[in-house]
Coordinates of C-alpha atoms in Angstrom, one line a residue:
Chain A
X1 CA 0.0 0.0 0.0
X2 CA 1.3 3.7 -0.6
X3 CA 2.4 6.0 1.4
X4 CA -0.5 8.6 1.9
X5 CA 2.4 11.7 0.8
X6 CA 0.0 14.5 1.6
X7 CA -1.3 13.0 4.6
X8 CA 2.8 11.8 5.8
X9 CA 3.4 15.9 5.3
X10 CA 1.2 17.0 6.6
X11 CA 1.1 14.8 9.7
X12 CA 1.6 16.8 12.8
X13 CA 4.6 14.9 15.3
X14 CA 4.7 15.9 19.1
X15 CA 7.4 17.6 20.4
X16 CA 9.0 15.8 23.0
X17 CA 10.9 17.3 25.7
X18 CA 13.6 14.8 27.4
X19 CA 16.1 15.0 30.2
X20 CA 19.4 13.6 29.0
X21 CA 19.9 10.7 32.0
X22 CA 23.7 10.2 33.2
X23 CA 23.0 6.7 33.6
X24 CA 21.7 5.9 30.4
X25 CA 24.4 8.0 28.8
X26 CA 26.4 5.0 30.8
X27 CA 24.1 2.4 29.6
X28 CA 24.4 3.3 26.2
X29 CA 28.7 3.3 26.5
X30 CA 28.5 0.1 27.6
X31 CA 26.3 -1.6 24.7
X32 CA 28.6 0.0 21.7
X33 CA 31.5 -0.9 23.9
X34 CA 33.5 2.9 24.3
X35 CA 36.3 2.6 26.0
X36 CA 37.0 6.5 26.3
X37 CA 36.3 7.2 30.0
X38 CA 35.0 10.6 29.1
X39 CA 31.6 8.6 28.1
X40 CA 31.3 6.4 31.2
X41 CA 33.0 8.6 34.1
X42 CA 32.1 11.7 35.5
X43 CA 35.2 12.9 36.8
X44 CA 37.0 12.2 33.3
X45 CA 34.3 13.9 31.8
X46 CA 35.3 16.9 34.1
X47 CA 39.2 16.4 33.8
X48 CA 38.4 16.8 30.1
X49 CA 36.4 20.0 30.4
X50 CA 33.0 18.8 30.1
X51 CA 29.6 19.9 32.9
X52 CA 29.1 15.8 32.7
X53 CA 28.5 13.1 30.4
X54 CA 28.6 14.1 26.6
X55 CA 25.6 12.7 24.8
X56 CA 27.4 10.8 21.7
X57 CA 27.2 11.2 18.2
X58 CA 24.4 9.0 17.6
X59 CA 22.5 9.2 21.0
X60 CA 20.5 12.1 19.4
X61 CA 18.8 9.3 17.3
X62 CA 17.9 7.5 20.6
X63 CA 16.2 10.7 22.2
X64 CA 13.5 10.7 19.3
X65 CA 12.6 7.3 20.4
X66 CA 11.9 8.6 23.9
X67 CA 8.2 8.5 24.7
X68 CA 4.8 6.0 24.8
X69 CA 4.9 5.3 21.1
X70 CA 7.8 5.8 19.3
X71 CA 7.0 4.2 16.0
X72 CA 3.0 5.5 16.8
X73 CA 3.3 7.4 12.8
X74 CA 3.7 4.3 11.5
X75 CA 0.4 3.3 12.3
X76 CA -0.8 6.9 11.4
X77 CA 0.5 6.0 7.7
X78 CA -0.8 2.2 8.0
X79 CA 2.8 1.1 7.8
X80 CA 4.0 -2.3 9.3
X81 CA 6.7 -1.9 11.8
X82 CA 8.0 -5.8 10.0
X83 CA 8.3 -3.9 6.6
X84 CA 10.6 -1.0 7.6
X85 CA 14.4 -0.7 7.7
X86 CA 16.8 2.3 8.3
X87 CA 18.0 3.3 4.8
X88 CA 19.8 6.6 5.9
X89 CA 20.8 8.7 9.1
X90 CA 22.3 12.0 8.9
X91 CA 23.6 14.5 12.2
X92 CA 24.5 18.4 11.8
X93 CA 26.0 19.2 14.9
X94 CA 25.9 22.3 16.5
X95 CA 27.0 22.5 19.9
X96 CA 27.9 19.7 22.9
X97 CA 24.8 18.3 24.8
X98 CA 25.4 16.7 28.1
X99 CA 23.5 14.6 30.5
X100 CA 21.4 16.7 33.0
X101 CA 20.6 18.7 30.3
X102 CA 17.2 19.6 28.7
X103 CA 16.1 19.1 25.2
X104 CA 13.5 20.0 23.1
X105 CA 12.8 17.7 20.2
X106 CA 10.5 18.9 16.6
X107 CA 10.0 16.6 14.4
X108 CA 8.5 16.6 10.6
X109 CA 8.0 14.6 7.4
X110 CA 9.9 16.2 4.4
X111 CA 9.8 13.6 2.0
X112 CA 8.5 10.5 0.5
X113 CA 9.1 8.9 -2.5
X114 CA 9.1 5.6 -4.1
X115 CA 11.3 3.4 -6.3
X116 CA 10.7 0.3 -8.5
X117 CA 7.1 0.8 -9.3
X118 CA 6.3 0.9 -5.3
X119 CA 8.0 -2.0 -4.3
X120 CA 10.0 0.3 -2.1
X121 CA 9.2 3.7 -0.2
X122 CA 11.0 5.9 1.0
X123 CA 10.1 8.5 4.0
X124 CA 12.5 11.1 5.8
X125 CA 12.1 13.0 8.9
X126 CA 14.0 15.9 10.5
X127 CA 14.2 16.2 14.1
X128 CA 15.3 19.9 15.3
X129 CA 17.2 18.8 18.7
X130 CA 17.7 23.1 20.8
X131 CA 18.2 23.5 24.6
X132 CA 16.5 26.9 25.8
X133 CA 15.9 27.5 22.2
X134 CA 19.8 27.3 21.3
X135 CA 20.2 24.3 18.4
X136 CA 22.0 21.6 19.3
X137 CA 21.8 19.3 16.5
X138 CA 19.5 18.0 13.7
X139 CA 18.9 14.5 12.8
X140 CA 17.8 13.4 9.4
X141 CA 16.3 9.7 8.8
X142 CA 15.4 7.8 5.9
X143 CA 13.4 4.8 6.8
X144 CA 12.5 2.1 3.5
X145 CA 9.2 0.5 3.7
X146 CA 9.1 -2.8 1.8
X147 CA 6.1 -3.0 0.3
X148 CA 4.4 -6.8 -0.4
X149 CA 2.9 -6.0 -3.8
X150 CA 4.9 -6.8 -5.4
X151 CA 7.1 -8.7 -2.7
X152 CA 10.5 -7.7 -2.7
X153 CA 12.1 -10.7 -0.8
X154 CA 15.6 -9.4 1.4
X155 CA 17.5 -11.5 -1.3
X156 CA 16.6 -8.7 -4.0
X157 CA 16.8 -5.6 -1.1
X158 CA 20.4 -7.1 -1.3
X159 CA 20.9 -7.0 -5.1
X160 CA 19.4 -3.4 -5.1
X161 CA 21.9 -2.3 -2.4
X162 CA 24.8 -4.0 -4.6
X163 CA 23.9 -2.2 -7.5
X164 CA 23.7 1.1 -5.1
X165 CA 27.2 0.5 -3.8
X166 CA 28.6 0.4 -7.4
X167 CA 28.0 4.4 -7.6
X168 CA 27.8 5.2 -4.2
X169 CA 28.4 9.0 -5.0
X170 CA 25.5 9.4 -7.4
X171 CA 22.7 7.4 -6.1
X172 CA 20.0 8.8 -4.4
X173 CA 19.4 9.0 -0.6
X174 CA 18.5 5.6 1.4
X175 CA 18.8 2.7 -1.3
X176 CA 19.8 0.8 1.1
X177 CA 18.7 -1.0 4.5
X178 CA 19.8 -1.6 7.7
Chain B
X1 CA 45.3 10.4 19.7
X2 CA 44.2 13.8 18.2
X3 CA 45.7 15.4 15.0
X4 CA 46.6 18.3 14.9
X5 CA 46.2 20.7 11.7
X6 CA 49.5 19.2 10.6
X7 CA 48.3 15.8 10.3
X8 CA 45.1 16.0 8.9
X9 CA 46.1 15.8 5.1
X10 CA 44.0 13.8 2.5
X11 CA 44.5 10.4 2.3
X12 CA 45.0 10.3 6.3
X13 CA 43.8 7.6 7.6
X14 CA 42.0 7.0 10.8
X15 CA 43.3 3.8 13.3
X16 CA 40.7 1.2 12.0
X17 CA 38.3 0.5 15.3
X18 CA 37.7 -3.6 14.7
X19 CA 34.8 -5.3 16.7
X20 CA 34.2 -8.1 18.1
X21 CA 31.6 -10.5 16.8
X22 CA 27.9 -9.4 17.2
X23 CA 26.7 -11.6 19.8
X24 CA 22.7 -12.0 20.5
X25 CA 23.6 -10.4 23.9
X26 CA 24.9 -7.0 21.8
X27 CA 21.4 -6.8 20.3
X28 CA 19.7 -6.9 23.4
X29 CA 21.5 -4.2 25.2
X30 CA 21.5 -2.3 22.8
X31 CA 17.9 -2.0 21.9
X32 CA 17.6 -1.5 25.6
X33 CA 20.2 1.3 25.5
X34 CA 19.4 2.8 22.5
X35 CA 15.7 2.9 23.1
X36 CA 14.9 1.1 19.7
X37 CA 12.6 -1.6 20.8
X38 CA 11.4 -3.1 17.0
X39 CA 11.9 -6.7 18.0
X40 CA 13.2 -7.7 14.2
X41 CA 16.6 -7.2 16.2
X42 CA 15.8 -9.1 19.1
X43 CA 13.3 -11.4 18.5
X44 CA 13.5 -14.8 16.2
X45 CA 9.9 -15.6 15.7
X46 CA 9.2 -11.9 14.8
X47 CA 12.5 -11.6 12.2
X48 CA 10.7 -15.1 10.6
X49 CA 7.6 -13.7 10.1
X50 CA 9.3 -10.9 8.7
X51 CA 10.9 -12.6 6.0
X52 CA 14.6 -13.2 7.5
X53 CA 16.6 -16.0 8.4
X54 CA 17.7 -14.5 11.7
X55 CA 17.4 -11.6 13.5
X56 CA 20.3 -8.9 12.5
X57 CA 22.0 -5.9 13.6
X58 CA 20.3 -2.5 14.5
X59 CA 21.9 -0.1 11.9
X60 CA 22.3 2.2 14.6
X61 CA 24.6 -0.1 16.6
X62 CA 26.9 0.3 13.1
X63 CA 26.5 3.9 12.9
X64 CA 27.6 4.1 16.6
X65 CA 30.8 2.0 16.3
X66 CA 31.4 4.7 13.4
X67 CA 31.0 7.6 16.6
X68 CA 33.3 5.6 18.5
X69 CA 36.2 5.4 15.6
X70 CA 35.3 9.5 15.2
X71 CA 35.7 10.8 19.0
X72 CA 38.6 8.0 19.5
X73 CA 40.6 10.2 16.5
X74 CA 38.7 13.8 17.4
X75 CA 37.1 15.2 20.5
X76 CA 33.3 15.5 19.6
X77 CA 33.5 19.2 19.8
X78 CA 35.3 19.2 16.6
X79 CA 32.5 16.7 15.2
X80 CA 30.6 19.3 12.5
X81 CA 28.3 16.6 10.7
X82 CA 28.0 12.7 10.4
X83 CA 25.8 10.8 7.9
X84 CA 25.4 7.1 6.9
X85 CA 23.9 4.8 4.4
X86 CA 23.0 1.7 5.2
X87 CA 23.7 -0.5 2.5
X88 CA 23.5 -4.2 3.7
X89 CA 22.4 -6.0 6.7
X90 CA 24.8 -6.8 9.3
X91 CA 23.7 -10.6 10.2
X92 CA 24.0 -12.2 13.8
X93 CA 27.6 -12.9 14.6
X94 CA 29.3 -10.8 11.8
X95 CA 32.3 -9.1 12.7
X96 CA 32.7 -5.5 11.5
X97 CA 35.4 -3.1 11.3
X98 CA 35.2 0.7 11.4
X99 CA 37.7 2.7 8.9
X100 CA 37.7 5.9 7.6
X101 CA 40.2 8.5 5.5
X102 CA 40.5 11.9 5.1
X103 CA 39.0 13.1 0.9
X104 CA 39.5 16.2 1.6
X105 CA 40.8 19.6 3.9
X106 CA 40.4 23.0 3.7
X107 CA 41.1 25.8 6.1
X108 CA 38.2 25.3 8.5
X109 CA 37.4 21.9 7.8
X110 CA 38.0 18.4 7.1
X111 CA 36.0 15.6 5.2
X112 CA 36.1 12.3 5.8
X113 CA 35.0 8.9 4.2
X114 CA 34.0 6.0 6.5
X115 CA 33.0 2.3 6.0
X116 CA 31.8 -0.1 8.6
X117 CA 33.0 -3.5 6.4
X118 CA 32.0 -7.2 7.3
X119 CA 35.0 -9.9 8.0
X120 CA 34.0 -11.1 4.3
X121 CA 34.3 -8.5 2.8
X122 CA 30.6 -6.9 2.6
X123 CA 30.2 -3.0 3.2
X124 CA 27.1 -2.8 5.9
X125 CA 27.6 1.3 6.3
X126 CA 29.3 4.0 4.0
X127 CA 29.4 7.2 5.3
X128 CA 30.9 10.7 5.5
X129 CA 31.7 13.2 8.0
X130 CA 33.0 16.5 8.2
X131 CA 35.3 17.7 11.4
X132 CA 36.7 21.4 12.0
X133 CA 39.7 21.6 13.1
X134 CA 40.8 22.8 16.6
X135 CA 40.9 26.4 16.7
X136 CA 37.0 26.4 15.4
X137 CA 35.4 23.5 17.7
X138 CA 32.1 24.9 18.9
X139 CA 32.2 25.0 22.8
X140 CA 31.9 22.1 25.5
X141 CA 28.8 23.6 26.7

């Protein structure tokens, strides 16, 4: 089924405002495996000029997933959570967020498009990340919906992202899948 | 280590950040951690009825080894931008290994290439980032 694109764009996201927590800052170290102390220990943090805990690269993605219903648009669009993989994930960065700190999260659709005749959909979302109005950082996302008719099995999702990867340069965003 | 302007020239290269292999265990935590619950990560029957073999490898989890090979060669205040493709799936048990080079430097700025590549061979994540160099990282705070 497509994408409704009017109804994706025009779909109105909550903003979400989320307390970076130390701990899970901690948490999240240990699962990707950092070794830099400044990530795990507050006094390194310190020694190394830091308030606290710097929130990672990629822990920006993880405080859009914060809240009751994280994947609740997908429902919204009448997309399968089983059909969707990560095809693209982009971060501006702005300034350093710590733990303790407050952050505001906006989020909107900005586009949606399709590829082999449907078979594969492609939405993206922007999520302004600002503390006391000041930026912080903006993630970008492109998820790919598989669509079952026709049914593209993950044995062609693979032959699509080989031929992606032969021109990585001029293919379009999210080809791919996580 | 941190380079200084001196040694960021292209064709640098970044010390390659290998991993171990991705146990079950890894997938668990860090949908925990992470806060991405979509059980196609963590749960067989729900992978199955999804169309896969096995369950596989949050792309994040990639995207964040690809953090730690960044702020392991820059402190993150330097860090100006960071994107990835995902371009394959990373399978239960694969082994990948973060690299990444230097394509290109000017006087604010560097640009750098980075691949998350699978023991045979596959690429699972191709990506880019751009890095500033010292004298123009944004503040701690």
């Amino acid at each position: 089924m497509a994408i409704d694109v009017e109804r994706a764009l025009a779909l109105e996201l909550p903003t979400r405002v989320v307390e970076v927590e130390r701990g899970r800052l901690r948490f999240f170290a240990e699962a990707i495996g950092e070794t830099d102390p400044i990530y795990r220990d507050l006094d390194a943090a310190r020694a190394s000029g830091h308030p606290d805990l710097p929130v990672p690269p990629t822990f920006f993605f993880s405080l859009g997933l914060e809240g009751a219903d994280p994947f609740g648009y997908l429902d919204e669009l009448g997309i399968d959570l089983g059909r969707v993989l990560h095809g693209e994930q982009s971060f501006d960065y702005f300034t350093t967020a710590h733990a303790g700190d407050v952050l505001t999260l906006t989020e909107r659709f900005v586009d949606v498009s399709s590829k082999r005749g449907g078979a594969l959909e492609f939405l993206t979302k922007v999520t302004d990340i600002s503390r006391d109005e000041e930026p912080v950082a903006r993630a970008t996302s492109v998820v790919v919906i598989r669509n079952p008719d026709p049914p593209p099995t993950p044995v062609e999702c693979v032959e699509i992202q080989g031929q992606s990867m032969e021109s990585p340069r001029t293919q379009r965003a999210g080809e791919g899948s996580e | 280590m941190n380079p200084t302007n001196t040694t960021v020239a292209v064709g640098t290269h970044l010390p390659p950040l290998a991993l171990p292999p991705i146990s079950r265990t890894t997938l668990a935590l860090f949908a925990g951690a992470s806060g991405d619950h979509n059980p196609i990560h963590i749960d067989l029957d729900n992978a199955r009825s999804a169309g896969f073999d096995d369950v596989f490898a949050q792309g994040m989890l990639s995207m964040a080894y690809l953090g730690r090979l960044l702020t392991d060669w820059v402190p993150q205040a330097q860090l100006r931008s960071f994107a990835t493709r995902f371009v394959a799936i990373t399978p239960i048990h694969a082994q990948p290994t973060c690299t990444g080079s230097v394509v290109a430097v000017d006087e604010q700025t560097a640009t750098l290439d980075l691949t998350v590549t699978l023991a045979d061979g596959t690429v699972t994540l191709a990506g880019r980032a751009v890095i500033t160099h010292p004298t123009t990282a944004h503040p701690n705070s």
